[in-house]
Tab-separated table of C-alpha atoms in Angstrom:
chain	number	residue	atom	x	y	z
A	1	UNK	CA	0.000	0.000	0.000
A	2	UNK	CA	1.240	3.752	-0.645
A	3	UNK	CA	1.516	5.898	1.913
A	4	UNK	CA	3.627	7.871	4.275
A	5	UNK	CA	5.439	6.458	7.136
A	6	UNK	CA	6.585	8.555	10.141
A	7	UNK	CA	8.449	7.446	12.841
A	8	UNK	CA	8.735	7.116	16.120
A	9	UNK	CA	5.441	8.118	16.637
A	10	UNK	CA	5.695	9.206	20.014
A	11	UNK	CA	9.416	10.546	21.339
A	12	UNK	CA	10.700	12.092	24.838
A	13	UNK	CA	14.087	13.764	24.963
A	14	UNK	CA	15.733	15.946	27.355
A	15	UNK	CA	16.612	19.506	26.962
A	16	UNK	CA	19.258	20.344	24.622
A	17	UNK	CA	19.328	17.036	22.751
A	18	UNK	CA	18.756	17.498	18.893
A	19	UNK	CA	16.501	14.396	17.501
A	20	UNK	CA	15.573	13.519	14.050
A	21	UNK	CA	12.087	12.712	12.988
A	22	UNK	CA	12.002	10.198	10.016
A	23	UNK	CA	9.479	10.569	7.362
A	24	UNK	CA	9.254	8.124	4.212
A	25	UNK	CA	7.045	7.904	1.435
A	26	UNK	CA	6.031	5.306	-1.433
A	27	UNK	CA	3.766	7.492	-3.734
A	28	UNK	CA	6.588	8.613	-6.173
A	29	UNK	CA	5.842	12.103	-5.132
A	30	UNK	CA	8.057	15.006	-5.654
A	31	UNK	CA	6.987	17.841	-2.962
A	32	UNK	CA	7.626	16.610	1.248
A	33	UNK	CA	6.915	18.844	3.605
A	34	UNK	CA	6.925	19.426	7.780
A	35	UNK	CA	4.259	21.076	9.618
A	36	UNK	CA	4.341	21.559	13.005
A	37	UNK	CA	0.376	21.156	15.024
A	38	UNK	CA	0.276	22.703	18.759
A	39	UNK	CA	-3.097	22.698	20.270
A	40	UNK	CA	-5.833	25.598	19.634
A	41	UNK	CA	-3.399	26.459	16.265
A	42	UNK	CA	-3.190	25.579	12.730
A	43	UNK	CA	-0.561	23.938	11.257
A	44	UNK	CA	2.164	25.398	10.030
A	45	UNK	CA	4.715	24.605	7.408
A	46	UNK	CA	8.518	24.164	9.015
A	47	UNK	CA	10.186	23.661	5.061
A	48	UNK	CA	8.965	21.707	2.466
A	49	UNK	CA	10.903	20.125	-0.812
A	50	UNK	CA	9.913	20.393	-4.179
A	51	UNK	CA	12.654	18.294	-5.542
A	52	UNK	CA	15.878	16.012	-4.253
A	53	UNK	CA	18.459	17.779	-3.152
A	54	UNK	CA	16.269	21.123	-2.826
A	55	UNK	CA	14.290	22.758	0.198
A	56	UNK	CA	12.731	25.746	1.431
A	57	UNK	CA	12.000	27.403	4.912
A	58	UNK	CA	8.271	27.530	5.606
A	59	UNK	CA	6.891	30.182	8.280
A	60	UNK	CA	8.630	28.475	11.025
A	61	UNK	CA	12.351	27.245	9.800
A	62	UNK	CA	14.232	28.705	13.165
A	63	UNK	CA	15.909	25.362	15.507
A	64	UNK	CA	15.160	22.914	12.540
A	65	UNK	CA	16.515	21.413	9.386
A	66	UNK	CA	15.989	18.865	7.043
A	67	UNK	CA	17.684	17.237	4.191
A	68	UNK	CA	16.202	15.341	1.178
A	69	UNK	CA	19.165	13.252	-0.586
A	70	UNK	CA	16.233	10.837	-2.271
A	71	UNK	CA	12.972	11.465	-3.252
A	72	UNK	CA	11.528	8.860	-1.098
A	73	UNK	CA	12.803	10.412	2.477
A	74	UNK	CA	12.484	14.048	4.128
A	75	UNK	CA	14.100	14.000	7.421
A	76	UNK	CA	13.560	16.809	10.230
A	77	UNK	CA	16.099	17.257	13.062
A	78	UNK	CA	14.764	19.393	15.818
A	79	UNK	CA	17.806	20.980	17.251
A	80	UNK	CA	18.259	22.157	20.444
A	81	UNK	CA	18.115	25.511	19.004
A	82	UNK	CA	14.209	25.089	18.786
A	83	UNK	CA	13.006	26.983	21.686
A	84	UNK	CA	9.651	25.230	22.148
A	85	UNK	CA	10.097	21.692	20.485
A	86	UNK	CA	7.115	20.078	22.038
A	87	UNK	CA	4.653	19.426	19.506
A	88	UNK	CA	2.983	17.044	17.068
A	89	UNK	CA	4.993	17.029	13.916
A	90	UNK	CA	3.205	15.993	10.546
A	91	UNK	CA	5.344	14.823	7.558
A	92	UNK	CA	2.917	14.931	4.052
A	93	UNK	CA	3.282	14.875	0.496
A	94	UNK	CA	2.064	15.681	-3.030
A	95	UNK	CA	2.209	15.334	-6.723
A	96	UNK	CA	2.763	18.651	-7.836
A	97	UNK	CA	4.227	21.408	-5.367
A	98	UNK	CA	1.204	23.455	-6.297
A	99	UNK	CA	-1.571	21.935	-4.636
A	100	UNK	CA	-2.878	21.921	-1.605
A	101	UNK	CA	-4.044	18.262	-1.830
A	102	UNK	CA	-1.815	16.330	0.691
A	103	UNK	CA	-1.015	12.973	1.709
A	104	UNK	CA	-0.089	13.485	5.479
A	105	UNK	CA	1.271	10.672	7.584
A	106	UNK	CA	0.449	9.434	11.167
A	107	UNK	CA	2.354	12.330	13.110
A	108	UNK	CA	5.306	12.001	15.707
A	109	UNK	CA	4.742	13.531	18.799
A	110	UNK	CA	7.986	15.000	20.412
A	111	UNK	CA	7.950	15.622	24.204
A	112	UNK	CA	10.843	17.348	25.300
A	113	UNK	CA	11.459	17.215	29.592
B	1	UNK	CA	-2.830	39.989	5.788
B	2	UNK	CA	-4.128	36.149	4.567
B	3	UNK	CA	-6.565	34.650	6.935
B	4	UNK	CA	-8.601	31.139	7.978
B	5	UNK	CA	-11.404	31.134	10.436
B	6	UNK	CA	-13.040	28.233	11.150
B	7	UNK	CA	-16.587	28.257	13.812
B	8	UNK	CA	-17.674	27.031	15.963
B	9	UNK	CA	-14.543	26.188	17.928
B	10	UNK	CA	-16.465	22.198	18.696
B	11	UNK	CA	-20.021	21.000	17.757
B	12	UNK	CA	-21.712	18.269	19.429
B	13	UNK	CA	-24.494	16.670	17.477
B	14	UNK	CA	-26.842	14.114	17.814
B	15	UNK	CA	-26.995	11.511	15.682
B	16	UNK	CA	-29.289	12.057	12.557
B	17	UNK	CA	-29.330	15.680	12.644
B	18	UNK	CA	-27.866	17.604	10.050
B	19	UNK	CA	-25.334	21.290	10.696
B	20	UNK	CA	-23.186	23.101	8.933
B	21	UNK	CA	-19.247	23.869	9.814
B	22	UNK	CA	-17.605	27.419	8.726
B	23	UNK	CA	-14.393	28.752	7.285
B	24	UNK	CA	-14.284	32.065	6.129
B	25	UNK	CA	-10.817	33.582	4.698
B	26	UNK	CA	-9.666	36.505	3.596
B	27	UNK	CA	-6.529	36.033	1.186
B	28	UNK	CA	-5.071	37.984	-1.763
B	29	UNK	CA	-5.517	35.642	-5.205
B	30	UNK	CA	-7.115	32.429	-3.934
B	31	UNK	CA	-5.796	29.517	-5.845
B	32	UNK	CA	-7.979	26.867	-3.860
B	33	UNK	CA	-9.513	25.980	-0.535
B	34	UNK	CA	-9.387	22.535	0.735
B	35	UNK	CA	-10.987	20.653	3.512
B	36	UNK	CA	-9.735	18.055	5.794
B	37	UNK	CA	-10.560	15.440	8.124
B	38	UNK	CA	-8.415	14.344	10.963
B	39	UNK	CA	-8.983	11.612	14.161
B	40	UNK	CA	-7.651	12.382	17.013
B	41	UNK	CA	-3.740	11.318	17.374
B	42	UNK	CA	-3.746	10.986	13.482
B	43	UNK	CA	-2.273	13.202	10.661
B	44	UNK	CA	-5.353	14.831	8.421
B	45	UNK	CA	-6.876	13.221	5.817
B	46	UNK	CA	-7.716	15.301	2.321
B	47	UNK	CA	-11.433	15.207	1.881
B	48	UNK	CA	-12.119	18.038	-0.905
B	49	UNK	CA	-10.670	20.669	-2.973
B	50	UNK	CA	-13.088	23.712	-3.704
B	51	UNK	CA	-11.888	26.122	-6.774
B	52	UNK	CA	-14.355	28.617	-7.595
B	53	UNK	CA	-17.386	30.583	-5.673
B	54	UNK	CA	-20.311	28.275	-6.237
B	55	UNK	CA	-18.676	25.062	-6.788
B	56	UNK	CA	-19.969	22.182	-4.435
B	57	UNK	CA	-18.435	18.388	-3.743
B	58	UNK	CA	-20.099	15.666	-2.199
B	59	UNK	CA	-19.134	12.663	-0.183
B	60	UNK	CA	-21.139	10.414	1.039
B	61	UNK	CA	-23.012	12.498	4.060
B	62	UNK	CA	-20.199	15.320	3.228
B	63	UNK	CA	-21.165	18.444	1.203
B	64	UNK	CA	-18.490	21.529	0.579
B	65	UNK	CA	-19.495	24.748	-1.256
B	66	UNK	CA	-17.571	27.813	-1.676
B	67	UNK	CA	-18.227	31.332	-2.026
B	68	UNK	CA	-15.991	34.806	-2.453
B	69	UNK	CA	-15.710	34.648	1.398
B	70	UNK	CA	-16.374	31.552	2.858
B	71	UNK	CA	-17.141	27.773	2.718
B	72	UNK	CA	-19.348	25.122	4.476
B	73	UNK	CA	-18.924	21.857	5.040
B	74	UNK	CA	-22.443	20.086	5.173
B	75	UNK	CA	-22.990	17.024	7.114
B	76	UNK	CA	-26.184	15.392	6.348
B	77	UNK	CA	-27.595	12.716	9.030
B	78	UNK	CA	-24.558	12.320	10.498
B	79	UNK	CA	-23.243	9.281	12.266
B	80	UNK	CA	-20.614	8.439	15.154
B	81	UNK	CA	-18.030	7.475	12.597
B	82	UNK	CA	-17.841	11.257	11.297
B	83	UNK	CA	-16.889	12.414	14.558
B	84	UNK	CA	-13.691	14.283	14.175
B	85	UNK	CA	-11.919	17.837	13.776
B	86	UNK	CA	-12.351	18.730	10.455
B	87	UNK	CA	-9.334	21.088	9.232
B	88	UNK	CA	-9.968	23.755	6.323
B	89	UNK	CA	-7.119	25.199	4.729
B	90	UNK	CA	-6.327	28.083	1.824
B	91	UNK	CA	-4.109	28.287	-0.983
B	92	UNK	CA	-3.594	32.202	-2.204
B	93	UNK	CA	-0.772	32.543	-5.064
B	94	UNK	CA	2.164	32.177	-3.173
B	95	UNK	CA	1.426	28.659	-2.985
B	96	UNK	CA	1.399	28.092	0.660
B	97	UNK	CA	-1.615	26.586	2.684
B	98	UNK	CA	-2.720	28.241	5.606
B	99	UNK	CA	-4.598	26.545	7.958
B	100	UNK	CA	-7.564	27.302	10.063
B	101	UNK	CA	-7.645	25.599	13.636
B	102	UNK	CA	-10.678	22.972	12.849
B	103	UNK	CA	-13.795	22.703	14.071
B	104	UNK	CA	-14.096	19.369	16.868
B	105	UNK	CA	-17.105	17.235	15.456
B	106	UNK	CA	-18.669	15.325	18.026
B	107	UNK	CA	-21.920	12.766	16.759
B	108	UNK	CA	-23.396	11.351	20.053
B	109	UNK	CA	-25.610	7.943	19.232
């Protein structure tokens, strides 16, 4: 079956520890993104990848970064830099960097003591 | 400045009987508004993609329609199973979505 697959879902870490969120996906699609969902707000877009090797920072870049050396994988490190890492982080993708019909995965949800 | 509003904040409904959710926007050049289901603990799910003031989708007990300034979501007899948040999000011409904060569907049997 296609789809995106996040992992872990659920994550603790201590202050000042960077983690990496994995996020794969099977569809063949071009455009990955990262949105970050905190209760009572919408989501909003961390950076998102039109192509391999290519990304841009979304509304919220600041303590993050990804990479994207294949089209199937978009991986977000939450660095320590991130002031207020605790959140639920969705991974999605689409066909065509133009539309806003996503594919979103099943979340990881970073806790950070 | 490019805005989503989504009301009420939560609905609770009994089963069988039919609302209406909100989201009104105001953005420069909109390219396409697009609503979205999501269960709790779960990453949305893309439901329907509204291009044009009057255009309408159905599915199943799901209706969307559009106008200059806002859209409904319809739910028609609704049932337990279509309890969830239901997202609605905006596409002006930079591209970007922006994303309203949802409306919490509740359908009590």
């Amino acid at each position: 079956d296609g789809g995106i697959t996040q992992s872990p879902k659920y994550l603790f870490r201590k202050e000042g520890q960077n983690v990496t969120l994995s996020c794969e996906q099977n569809l063949n699609h071009d455009a990955m993104y990262w949105y970050r969902q905190d209760p009572g707000q919408g989501l909003r877009l961390i950076y998102y990848s039109q192509i391999v090797n290519d990304f841009q920072k979304g509304d919220i870049a600041e303590g993050y970064s990804v990479s994207r050396e294949k089209k199937e994988s978009f991986p977000l490190t939450v660095t320590s830099a991130q002031k207020n890492p605790t959140a639920f982080y969705l991974c999605a993708s689409s066909g065509d960097s133009h539309t806003g019909e996503l594919f979103f995965g099943e979340g990881s949800r970073l806790t950070v003591l | 400045e490019d805005q989503v509003t989504q009301s009420p904040e939560a609905l609770r409904l009994q089963e069988g009987e039919s609302s209406s959710l909100n989201c009104s926007y105001t953005v420069s050049g909109l390219r396409g508004l697009f609503w979205y289901r999501q269960d709790p603990g779960k990453g949305p799910e893309f439901l329907f993609t509204l291009y044009s003031a009057g255009e309408e989708k159905e599915k199943e007990r799901l209706k969307a329609t559009l106008t200059k300034k806002e859209s409904f979501l319809h739910i028609t007899a609704p049932k337990p199973e279509d309890s969830a948040t239901y997202l609605c999000a905006v596409q002006a011409r930079a591209n970007n979505l922006f994303f309203g904060t949802g409306t919490r569907l509740t359908v009590i049997p």
